[in-house]
mmCIF file of C-alpha atoms and ligand atoms in Angstrom:
data_model
loop_
_atom_site.group_PDB
_atom_site.id
_atom_site.type_symbol
_atom_site.label_atom_id
_atom_site.label_comp_id
_atom_site.label_asym_id
_atom_site.label_seq_id
_atom_site.Cartn_x
_atom_site.Cartn_y
_atom_site.Cartn_z
ATOM 1 C CA MET A 192 -77.443 -74.328 87.394
ATOM 2 C CA GLN A 193 -77.801 -77.964 86.348
ATOM 3 C CA SER A 194 -74.127 -78.275 85.406
ATOM 4 C CA GLU A 195 -73.076 -76.885 88.789
ATOM 5 C CA ASN A 196 -75.494 -79.050 90.721
ATOM 6 C CA PRO A 197 -76.615 -82.045 88.636
ATOM 7 C CA PRO A 198 -79.020 -83.412 87.872
ATOM 8 C CA PHE A 199 -81.711 -80.804 88.532
ATOM 9 C CA ALA A 200 -79.906 -78.035 90.406
ATOM 10 C CA GLY A 201 -81.666 -79.011 93.624
ATOM 11 C CA LEU A 202 -85.001 -77.784 92.211
ATOM 12 C CA LEU A 203 -86.713 -81.162 92.048
ATOM 13 C CA LYS A 204 -89.277 -81.480 94.789
ATOM 14 C CA GLY A 205 -88.543 -84.815 96.429
ATOM 15 C CA PRO A 206 -86.233 -87.646 95.340
ATOM 16 C CA VAL A 207 -85.452 -88.639 91.738
ATOM 17 C CA SER A 208 -87.228 -91.934 92.434
ATOM 18 C CA ARG A 209 -90.573 -90.148 92.047
ATOM 19 C CA LEU A 210 -89.850 -89.624 88.321
ATOM 20 C CA ARG A 211 -90.742 -91.965 85.469
ATOM 21 C CA ARG A 212 -87.922 -91.086 83.091
ATOM 22 C CA MET A 213 -85.082 -88.599 82.706
ATOM 23 C CA PHE A 214 -83.810 -87.149 79.434
ATOM 24 C CA ALA A 215 -80.863 -85.134 78.186
ATOM 25 C CA SER A 216 -82.368 -82.734 75.707
ATOM 26 C CA PRO A 217 -82.033 -80.330 74.093
ATOM 27 C CA GLY A 218 -78.266 -80.549 74.216
ATOM 28 C CA PRO A 219 -77.011 -80.534 77.793
ATOM 29 C CA THR A 220 -80.367 -79.732 79.421
ATOM 30 C CA LEU A 221 -81.626 -82.475 81.737
ATOM 31 C CA VAL A 222 -85.394 -82.938 81.650
ATOM 32 C CA PRO A 223 -87.475 -84.955 84.133
ATOM 33 C CA GLN A 224 -90.689 -86.819 83.303
ATOM 34 C CA GLY A 225 -93.177 -86.837 86.152
ATOM 35 C CA GLY A 226 -95.856 -89.345 86.992
ATOM 36 C CA ALA A 227 -98.903 -88.242 84.965
ATOM 37 C CA VAL A 228 -100.139 -90.698 82.327
ATOM 38 C CA ASP A 229 -100.128 -88.152 79.479
ATOM 39 C CA TYR A 230 -97.377 -86.080 81.081
ATOM 40 C CA TRP A 231 -96.867 -83.718 78.101
ATOM 41 C CA ARG A 232 -100.632 -83.347 77.419
ATOM 42 C CA PHE A 233 -100.595 -84.525 73.789
ATOM 43 C CA GLY A 234 -103.897 -86.424 74.001
ATOM 44 C CA MET A 235 -105.947 -83.334 73.187
ATOM 45 C CA ALA A 236 -103.719 -82.491 70.231
ATOM 46 C CA PHE A 237 -104.086 -85.956 68.721
ATOM 47 C CA ALA A 238 -107.842 -85.896 69.281
ATOM 48 C CA GLY A 239 -107.961 -82.537 67.459
ATOM 49 C CA CYS A 240 -106.268 -84.277 64.570
ATOM 50 C CA GLY A 241 -109.000 -86.937 64.440
ATOM 51 C CA ILE A 242 -106.897 -89.772 65.866
ATOM 52 C CA LYS A 243 -108.993 -92.069 68.060
ATOM 53 C CA ALA A 244 -108.957 -95.156 70.272
ATOM 54 C CA GLY A 245 -107.944 -98.323 68.440
ATOM 55 C CA ASP A 246 -105.998 -96.504 65.684
ATOM 56 C CA VAL A 247 -102.615 -98.022 64.854
ATOM 57 C CA VAL A 248 -100.169 -95.118 64.832
ATOM 58 C CA MET A 249 -96.543 -95.126 63.744
ATOM 59 C CA ASN A 250 -94.471 -92.809 65.956
ATOM 60 C CA THR A 251 -91.268 -91.681 64.245
ATOM 61 C CA LEU A 252 -89.820 -89.248 66.778
ATOM 62 C CA SER A 253 -86.712 -90.439 68.591
ATOM 63 C CA TYR A 254 -87.030 -92.436 71.803
ATOM 64 C CA HIS A 255 -83.322 -92.027 72.544
ATOM 65 C CA LEU A 256 -82.353 -89.542 75.269
ATOM 66 C CA THR A 257 -84.766 -86.881 73.986
ATOM 67 C CA PRO A 258 -88.373 -86.898 75.222
ATOM 68 C CA GLY A 259 -89.930 -86.490 71.734
ATOM 69 C CA GLY A 260 -90.762 -90.150 71.172
ATOM 70 C CA PHE A 261 -92.278 -90.612 74.613
ATOM 71 C CA MET A 262 -94.238 -87.354 74.350
ATOM 72 C CA LEU A 263 -96.150 -88.609 71.327
ATOM 73 C CA ASP A 264 -96.279 -92.174 72.635
ATOM 74 C CA SER A 265 -97.919 -91.238 75.941
ATOM 75 C CA GLY A 266 -100.431 -88.927 74.241
ATOM 76 C CA LEU A 267 -101.428 -91.655 71.786
ATOM 77 C CA ARG A 268 -101.644 -94.290 74.520
ATOM 78 C CA SER A 269 -103.844 -91.976 76.624
ATOM 79 C CA LEU A 270 -106.363 -92.004 73.751
ATOM 80 C CA GLY A 271 -106.224 -95.790 73.494
ATOM 81 C CA CYS A 272 -104.200 -95.974 70.283
ATOM 82 C CA VAL A 273 -101.850 -98.828 69.453
ATOM 83 C CA VAL A 274 -98.378 -97.314 68.977
ATOM 84 C CA ILE A 275 -95.580 -98.566 66.740
ATOM 85 C CA PRO A 276 -92.451 -97.087 68.372
ATOM 86 C CA ALA A 277 -90.568 -96.689 65.104
ATOM 87 C CA GLY A 278 -88.204 -93.895 66.122
ATOM 88 C CA THR A 279 -85.913 -92.369 63.516
ATOM 89 C CA GLY A 280 -84.062 -93.787 60.511
ATOM 90 C CA GLN A 281 -84.213 -97.204 58.795
ATOM 91 C CA THR A 282 -86.591 -95.953 56.115
ATOM 92 C CA ASP A 283 -86.751 -99.269 54.263
ATOM 93 C CA LEU A 284 -87.646 -101.228 57.395
ATOM 94 C CA GLN A 285 -90.143 -98.594 58.555
ATOM 95 C CA VAL A 286 -92.018 -98.745 55.249
ATOM 96 C CA LYS A 287 -92.297 -102.538 55.492
ATOM 97 C CA VAL A 288 -93.392 -102.403 59.145
ATOM 98 C CA ALA A 289 -95.992 -99.668 58.530
ATOM 99 C CA SER A 290 -97.366 -101.697 55.648
ATOM 100 C CA SER A 291 -97.540 -105.078 57.399
ATOM 101 C CA LEU A 292 -98.888 -103.670 60.680
ATOM 102 C CA LYS A 293 -101.407 -101.607 58.648
ATOM 103 C CA ALA A 294 -100.700 -98.318 60.403
ATOM 104 C CA THR A 295 -103.460 -95.806 59.649
ATOM 105 C CA GLY A 296 -101.890 -92.965 61.631
ATOM 106 C CA TYR A 297 -98.487 -91.280 61.475
ATOM 107 C CA ALA A 298 -96.878 -89.070 64.101
ATOM 108 C CA GLY A 299 -93.572 -87.304 63.536
ATOM 109 C CA THR A 300 -91.944 -84.779 61.241
ATOM 110 C CA PRO A 301 -93.701 -84.028 57.948
ATOM 111 C CA SER A 302 -90.416 -84.369 56.035
ATOM 112 C CA PHE A 303 -89.920 -87.951 57.228
ATOM 113 C CA LEU A 304 -93.512 -88.804 56.310
ATOM 114 C CA ARG A 305 -92.697 -87.613 52.801
ATOM 115 C CA THR A 306 -89.556 -89.778 52.775
ATOM 116 C CA LEU A 307 -91.604 -92.834 53.786
ATOM 117 C CA LEU A 308 -94.326 -92.166 51.200
ATOM 118 C CA LEU A 309 -91.878 -91.685 48.334
ATOM 119 C CA HIS A 310 -89.880 -94.728 49.377
ATOM 120 C CA ALA A 311 -93.045 -96.852 49.521
ATOM 121 C CA LEU A 312 -94.049 -95.596 46.086
ATOM 122 C CA ASP A 313 -90.630 -96.545 44.681
ATOM 123 C CA ALA A 314 -90.647 -99.958 46.341
ATOM 124 C CA ASN A 315 -94.295 -100.534 45.387
ATOM 125 C CA VAL A 316 -95.239 -101.242 49.025
ATOM 126 C CA PRO A 317 -98.818 -100.258 49.979
ATOM 127 C CA LEU A 318 -99.160 -97.877 52.944
ATOM 128 C CA HIS A 319 -102.447 -97.301 54.774
ATOM 129 C CA PHE A 320 -101.893 -93.892 56.399
ATOM 130 C CA GLU A 321 -105.122 -91.849 56.632
ATOM 131 C CA VAL A 322 -104.114 -89.216 59.167
ATOM 132 C CA ALA A 323 -100.817 -87.633 60.186
ATOM 133 C CA PHE A 324 -99.819 -85.493 63.141
ATOM 134 C CA ALA A 325 -96.883 -83.335 62.061
ATOM 135 C CA THR A 326 -94.594 -81.769 64.625
ATOM 136 C CA ALA A 327 -90.987 -80.859 65.479
ATOM 137 C CA GLU A 328 -90.441 -78.859 62.297
ATOM 138 C CA MET A 329 -92.169 -76.293 60.114
ATOM 139 C CA LEU A 330 -95.012 -77.521 57.901
ATOM 140 C CA PRO A 331 -95.028 -75.379 54.751
ATOM 141 C CA GLU A 332 -98.402 -75.442 52.960
ATOM 142 C CA SER A 333 -96.658 -76.771 49.830
ATOM 143 C CA LEU A 334 -95.466 -79.813 51.798
ATOM 144 C CA ARG A 335 -98.894 -80.285 53.391
ATOM 145 C CA ALA A 336 -100.497 -80.239 49.936
ATOM 146 C CA GLU A 337 -98.022 -82.816 48.647
ATOM 147 C CA LEU A 338 -98.657 -85.141 51.614
ATOM 148 C CA GLU A 339 -102.425 -84.712 51.329
ATOM 149 C CA GLY A 340 -102.061 -85.705 47.684
ATOM 150 C CA PHE A 341 -101.450 -89.207 49.075
ATOM 151 C CA GLY A 342 -104.926 -89.147 50.634
ATOM 152 C CA ILE A 343 -103.667 -88.333 54.145
ATOM 153 C CA ARG A 344 -105.220 -85.690 56.414
ATOM 154 C CA VAL A 345 -102.243 -83.738 57.814
ATOM 155 C CA LEU A 346 -102.503 -81.527 60.910
ATOM 156 C CA GLN A 347 -99.757 -80.098 63.043
ATOM 157 C CA GLY A 348 -98.941 -79.482 66.665
ATOM 158 C CA TYR A 349 -96.451 -77.147 68.293
ATOM 159 C CA ALA A 350 -94.393 -78.470 71.206
ATOM 160 C CA THR A 351 -91.036 -78.010 72.895
ATOM 161 C CA ALA A 352 -88.849 -80.541 74.706
ATOM 162 C CA ASP A 353 -89.432 -78.762 78.026
ATOM 163 C CA LEU A 354 -93.068 -77.657 77.957
ATOM 164 C CA GLY A 355 -94.633 -80.451 75.932
ATOM 165 C CA VAL A 356 -97.451 -79.463 73.595
ATOM 166 C CA LEU A 357 -98.451 -75.792 73.523
ATOM 167 C CA ALA A 358 -100.868 -75.635 70.606
ATOM 168 C CA TYR A 359 -102.417 -77.774 67.900
ATOM 169 C CA GLU A 360 -104.462 -77.431 64.732
ATOM 170 C CA CYS A 361 -108.120 -78.346 64.395
ATOM 171 C CA ALA A 362 -109.725 -79.405 61.127
ATOM 172 C CA GLU A 363 -109.919 -75.763 60.031
ATOM 173 C CA LYS A 364 -106.084 -75.784 59.569
ATOM 174 C CA ASN A 365 -106.005 -72.071 60.195
ATOM 175 C CA GLY A 366 -103.809 -71.469 63.230
ATOM 176 C CA MET A 367 -103.201 -73.644 66.270
ATOM 177 C CA HIS A 368 -105.514 -73.690 69.314
ATOM 178 C CA LEU A 369 -103.673 -73.220 72.606
ATOM 179 C CA GLN A 370 -103.609 -76.308 74.822
ATOM 180 C CA PRO A 371 -105.382 -74.870 77.880
ATOM 181 C CA GLU A 372 -103.319 -76.758 80.470
ATOM 182 C CA CYS A 373 -100.244 -74.754 79.468
ATOM 183 C CA ILE A 374 -100.465 -70.980 79.878
ATOM 184 C CA VAL A 375 -99.047 -69.547 76.678
ATOM 185 C CA GLU A 376 -98.193 -65.857 76.378
ATOM 186 C CA ILE A 377 -96.757 -63.853 73.495
ATOM 187 C CA LEU A 378 -94.402 -61.194 74.815
ATOM 188 C CA ASP A 379 -93.311 -58.104 72.898
ATOM 189 C CA LEU A 380 -89.696 -58.624 71.786
ATOM 190 C CA GLU A 381 -88.591 -55.241 73.077
ATOM 191 C CA THR A 382 -90.692 -54.523 76.165
ATOM 192 C CA GLY A 383 -91.374 -58.070 77.407
ATOM 193 C CA LYS A 384 -95.033 -57.066 77.945
ATOM 194 C CA PRO A 385 -97.884 -59.180 76.501
ATOM 195 C CA ALA A 386 -98.199 -58.377 72.791
ATOM 196 C CA GLU A 387 -101.534 -57.383 71.239
ATOM 197 C CA PRO A 388 -103.266 -60.074 69.157
ATOM 198 C CA GLY A 389 -101.749 -60.071 65.675
ATOM 199 C CA GLN A 390 -98.441 -58.641 66.898
ATOM 200 C CA PRO A 391 -95.428 -60.963 66.821
ATOM 201 C CA GLY A 392 -93.677 -61.758 70.071
ATOM 202 C CA HIS A 393 -91.688 -64.306 72.064
ATOM 203 C CA VAL A 394 -93.648 -67.445 72.983
ATOM 204 C CA VAL A 395 -93.347 -68.219 76.706
ATOM 205 C CA GLY A 396 -95.148 -71.023 78.498
ATOM 206 C CA THR A 397 -96.104 -71.702 82.108
ATOM 207 C CA THR A 398 -96.951 -75.118 83.547
ATOM 208 C CA PHE A 399 -97.692 -75.694 87.205
ATOM 209 C CA ASP A 400 -96.460 -79.275 87.026
ATOM 210 C CA ALA A 401 -95.569 -80.538 90.511
ATOM 211 C CA ASP A 402 -92.341 -82.209 89.316
ATOM 212 C CA TYR A 403 -91.140 -79.681 86.788
ATOM 213 C CA PRO A 404 -92.859 -76.311 87.175
ATOM 214 C CA LEU A 405 -91.894 -73.831 84.473
ATOM 215 C CA LEU A 406 -92.799 -70.174 84.837
ATOM 216 C CA ARG A 407 -92.785 -68.089 81.679
ATOM 217 C CA PHE A 408 -90.318 -70.523 80.152
ATOM 218 C CA ALA A 409 -88.877 -68.864 77.034
ATOM 219 C CA THR A 410 -89.134 -71.102 73.976
ATOM 220 C CA GLY A 411 -87.034 -68.913 71.691
ATOM 221 C CA ASP A 412 -89.878 -69.065 69.137
ATOM 222 C CA ILE A 413 -91.713 -66.099 67.683
ATOM 223 C CA SER A 414 -95.441 -66.300 67.043
ATOM 224 C CA ALA A 415 -98.551 -64.141 67.274
ATOM 225 C CA LEU A 416 -102.011 -64.699 68.695
ATOM 226 C CA ALA A 417 -104.729 -64.670 66.068
ATOM 227 C CA PRO A 418 -107.389 -62.000 66.701
ATOM 228 C CA SER A 419 -110.113 -63.746 68.686
ATOM 229 C CA ALA A 420 -112.877 -65.073 66.478
ATOM 230 C CA PRO A 421 -115.100 -68.113 66.935
ATOM 231 C CA CYS A 422 -113.672 -71.222 65.302
ATOM 232 C CA SER A 423 -115.989 -73.393 63.241
ATOM 233 C CA CYS A 424 -114.726 -76.433 65.191
ATOM 234 C CA GLY A 425 -116.412 -75.129 68.357
ATOM 235 C CA ARG A 426 -113.233 -74.775 70.424
ATOM 236 C CA THR A 427 -112.992 -71.505 72.294
ATOM 237 C CA ALA A 428 -109.247 -71.602 73.048
ATOM 238 C CA PRO A 429 -107.318 -68.776 71.346
ATOM 239 C CA LYS A 430 -105.139 -69.627 68.365
ATOM 240 C CA LEU A 431 -101.500 -69.080 67.533
ATOM 241 C CA LYS A 432 -100.960 -67.927 63.969
ATOM 242 C CA GLY A 433 -98.106 -70.374 63.440
ATOM 243 C CA LEU A 434 -94.401 -69.976 63.969
ATOM 244 C CA LEU A 435 -92.879 -66.853 62.497
ATOM 245 C CA GLY A 436 -89.210 -67.358 63.358
ATOM 246 C CA ARG A 437 -86.736 -67.603 66.185
ATOM 247 C CA VAL A 438 -85.752 -64.999 68.727
ATOM 248 C CA GLY A 439 -82.270 -63.831 67.810
ATOM 249 C CA ASP A 440 -83.021 -64.537 64.177
ATOM 250 C CA ALA A 441 -85.180 -61.426 64.128
ATOM 251 C CA ILE A 442 -83.597 -58.018 64.389
ATOM 252 C CA LYS A 443 -84.883 -54.523 63.817
ATOM 253 C CA VAL A 444 -83.469 -52.769 60.773
ATOM 254 C CA LYS A 445 -84.677 -49.273 59.953
ATOM 255 C CA GLY A 446 -87.424 -49.866 62.520
ATOM 256 C CA MET A 447 -88.705 -53.042 60.887
ATOM 257 C CA PHE A 448 -88.272 -56.621 62.075
ATOM 258 C CA VAL A 449 -86.106 -58.531 59.630
ATOM 259 C CA ARG A 450 -86.176 -62.311 59.924
ATOM 260 C CA GLY A 451 -83.707 -64.826 58.542
ATOM 261 C CA SER A 452 -86.584 -67.135 57.642
ATOM 262 C CA GLU A 453 -88.201 -64.470 55.435
ATOM 263 C CA ILE A 454 -84.935 -63.775 53.638
ATOM 264 C CA GLU A 455 -84.444 -67.481 53.069
ATOM 265 C CA GLN A 456 -87.959 -67.790 51.597
ATOM 266 C CA VAL A 457 -87.020 -65.278 48.887
ATOM 267 C CA MET A 458 -83.538 -66.687 48.243
ATOM 268 C CA LYS A 459 -85.040 -70.139 47.653
ATOM 269 C CA ARG A 460 -86.900 -68.716 44.651
ATOM 270 C CA PHE A 461 -83.527 -67.916 43.026
ATOM 271 C CA PRO A 462 -81.840 -71.264 42.261
ATOM 272 C CA ALA A 463 -78.597 -69.470 41.291
ATOM 273 C CA VAL A 464 -78.084 -68.536 44.951
ATOM 274 C CA ALA A 465 -75.940 -71.116 46.766
ATOM 275 C CA ARG A 466 -75.501 -69.260 50.073
ATOM 276 C CA PHE A 467 -76.360 -65.883 51.475
ATOM 277 C CA GLN A 468 -75.934 -63.671 54.486
ATOM 278 C CA ALA A 469 -77.638 -60.420 55.356
ATOM 279 C CA VAL A 470 -75.094 -58.018 56.826
ATOM 280 C CA VAL A 471 -76.424 -55.100 58.848
ATOM 281 C CA THR A 472 -74.157 -52.133 59.551
ATOM 282 C CA ARG A 473 -74.775 -48.640 60.818
ATOM 283 C CA ALA A 474 -73.167 -45.347 59.829
ATOM 284 C CA GLU A 475 -74.291 -41.787 60.581
ATOM 285 C CA HIS A 476 -77.158 -43.261 62.660
ATOM 286 C CA GLN A 477 -78.516 -44.962 59.573
ATOM 287 C CA ASP A 478 -78.958 -48.722 59.255
ATOM 288 C CA HIS A 479 -77.567 -50.325 56.144
ATOM 289 C CA LEU A 480 -78.649 -53.749 54.897
ATOM 290 C CA ASN A 481 -76.467 -55.641 52.436
ATOM 291 C CA TYR A 482 -77.219 -59.142 51.190
ATOM 292 C CA VAL A 483 -73.997 -60.966 50.348
ATOM 293 C CA VAL A 484 -74.834 -63.709 47.895
ATOM 294 C CA GLU A 485 -72.646 -66.591 46.780
ATOM 295 C CA LEU A 486 -73.746 -68.104 43.477
ATOM 296 C CA GLN A 487 -73.734 -71.683 42.247
ATOM 297 C CA PRO A 488 -70.687 -72.341 40.013
ATOM 298 C CA GLY A 489 -71.261 -70.762 36.587
ATOM 299 C CA ALA A 490 -74.644 -69.284 37.582
ATOM 300 C CA SER A 491 -75.679 -65.649 37.417
ATOM 301 C CA VAL A 492 -78.469 -63.615 38.934
ATOM 302 C CA ASP A 493 -80.099 -60.254 38.242
ATOM 303 C CA THR A 494 -79.134 -58.452 41.478
ATOM 304 C CA GLY A 495 -81.696 -55.696 40.921
ATOM 305 C CA GLN A 496 -84.496 -58.234 40.531
ATOM 306 C CA LEU A 497 -83.321 -60.115 43.646
ATOM 307 C CA ALA A 498 -83.123 -56.881 45.668
ATOM 308 C CA ASN A 499 -86.692 -56.000 44.645
ATOM 309 C CA ALA A 500 -87.996 -59.447 45.567
ATOM 310 C CA LEU A 501 -86.297 -59.160 48.952
ATOM 311 C CA ARG A 502 -87.758 -55.726 49.575
ATOM 312 C CA ASP A 503 -91.260 -56.983 48.744
ATOM 313 C CA THR A 504 -91.047 -59.673 51.443
ATOM 314 C CA VAL A 505 -88.661 -58.245 54.016
ATOM 315 C CA LYS A 506 -90.140 -54.727 53.724
ATOM 316 C CA VAL A 507 -86.737 -53.083 54.128
ATOM 317 C CA ARG A 508 -84.621 -51.854 51.244
ATOM 318 C CA GLY A 509 -81.237 -53.526 50.945
ATOM 319 C CA GLU A 510 -78.458 -53.957 48.399
ATOM 320 C CA VAL A 511 -77.354 -57.245 46.903
ATOM 321 C CA SER A 512 -73.679 -57.924 46.312
ATOM 322 C CA ILE A 513 -72.017 -61.042 44.926
ATOM 323 C CA GLY A 514 -69.354 -62.511 47.195
ATOM 324 C CA THR A 515 -68.483 -65.577 49.215
ATOM 325 C CA VAL A 516 -70.331 -66.806 52.309
ATOM 326 C CA ALA A 517 -69.024 -69.364 54.809
ATOM 327 C CA ALA A 518 -70.907 -72.689 54.848
ATOM 328 C CA ASN A 519 -72.276 -72.284 58.379
ATOM 329 C CA ALA A 520 -72.693 -68.518 58.364
ATOM 330 C CA PRO A 521 -75.768 -67.279 60.274
ATOM 331 C CA ARG A 522 -78.478 -65.878 58.005
ATOM 332 C CA ILE A 523 -78.123 -62.443 59.551
ATOM 333 C CA ASP A 524 -74.887 -60.826 60.731
ATOM 334 C CA ASP A 525 -75.680 -57.758 62.827
ATOM 335 C CA ARG A 526 -72.454 -55.721 62.929
ATOM 336 C CA ARG A 527 -73.974 -52.606 64.396
ATOM 337 C CA VAL A 528 -72.284 -51.172 67.456
ATOM 338 C CA TRP A 529 -74.552 -49.220 69.774
ATOM 339 C CA LYS A 530 -72.918 -46.544 71.841
HETATM 340 ZN ZN1 LIG B 628 -110.790 -74.821 65.670
#
């Protein structure tokens, strides 16, 4: 609709002049920023992370075309923090700036925080980070542990370029509390009806923003609501259990959901595997799952052992065969034809 009638398909209420900023992200999608001070509602998420007024916080999400940088910036400013708009890249310079400006807070991807910390260690530059808000990518517990080894408290938030923040961790680090100003629902992947707590489903969000209302906006992410239980932090908002994968990356094989991310988890434990693809076919009304695995030059792997490890995690039996896999091949190739 936007490409036929740019910029906002005639859906913007009132003239463009009422907006504060406009972005092009993700990809060709045009996104307006309305007038509210903390337009994407990040203040609560940062507060949950222990960031407070007067903190000097380095913001390393991009300020260029995408709203990420401004999302974090406006949330931090709403709390009264002093923001260093570092953006992406220039690791060497960022380390020096964070050190001289004595930043105690970090906001951005956990992988870039790791890059900064290791670079500072190498260059023998002292950093003063005490707390980090991780977002925009997965935060594996192994990475969190490594970052916390530097004496930094690391909590994460879940946001999208369209909806802003949807959920954030409290000090319990056990699931993410829903941000109550965005209505988050988890919809069953097959029926589209609200999924029971504990059951995975598609995350959709609703905001009644006057400039950019979104109704059941589909994020493409899969998550599950944690069964309701009081949280020791005192918040009563329900929790998301974390991100479980992407819609489209999860398919049903032999009645079970198979996710590319789960397969990848297992493959990573086998260093001999260079690339892989799970190929799903169907014959005689039976699903068949075959993992095609391309090995590192000169490496070998016990295919039986790999198949067992995959079955333990993926919960569906499949065969492993050695072959070649294209560099950009999707993790799952569903070749089933349904008639
Ligand atoms: Zn809590």
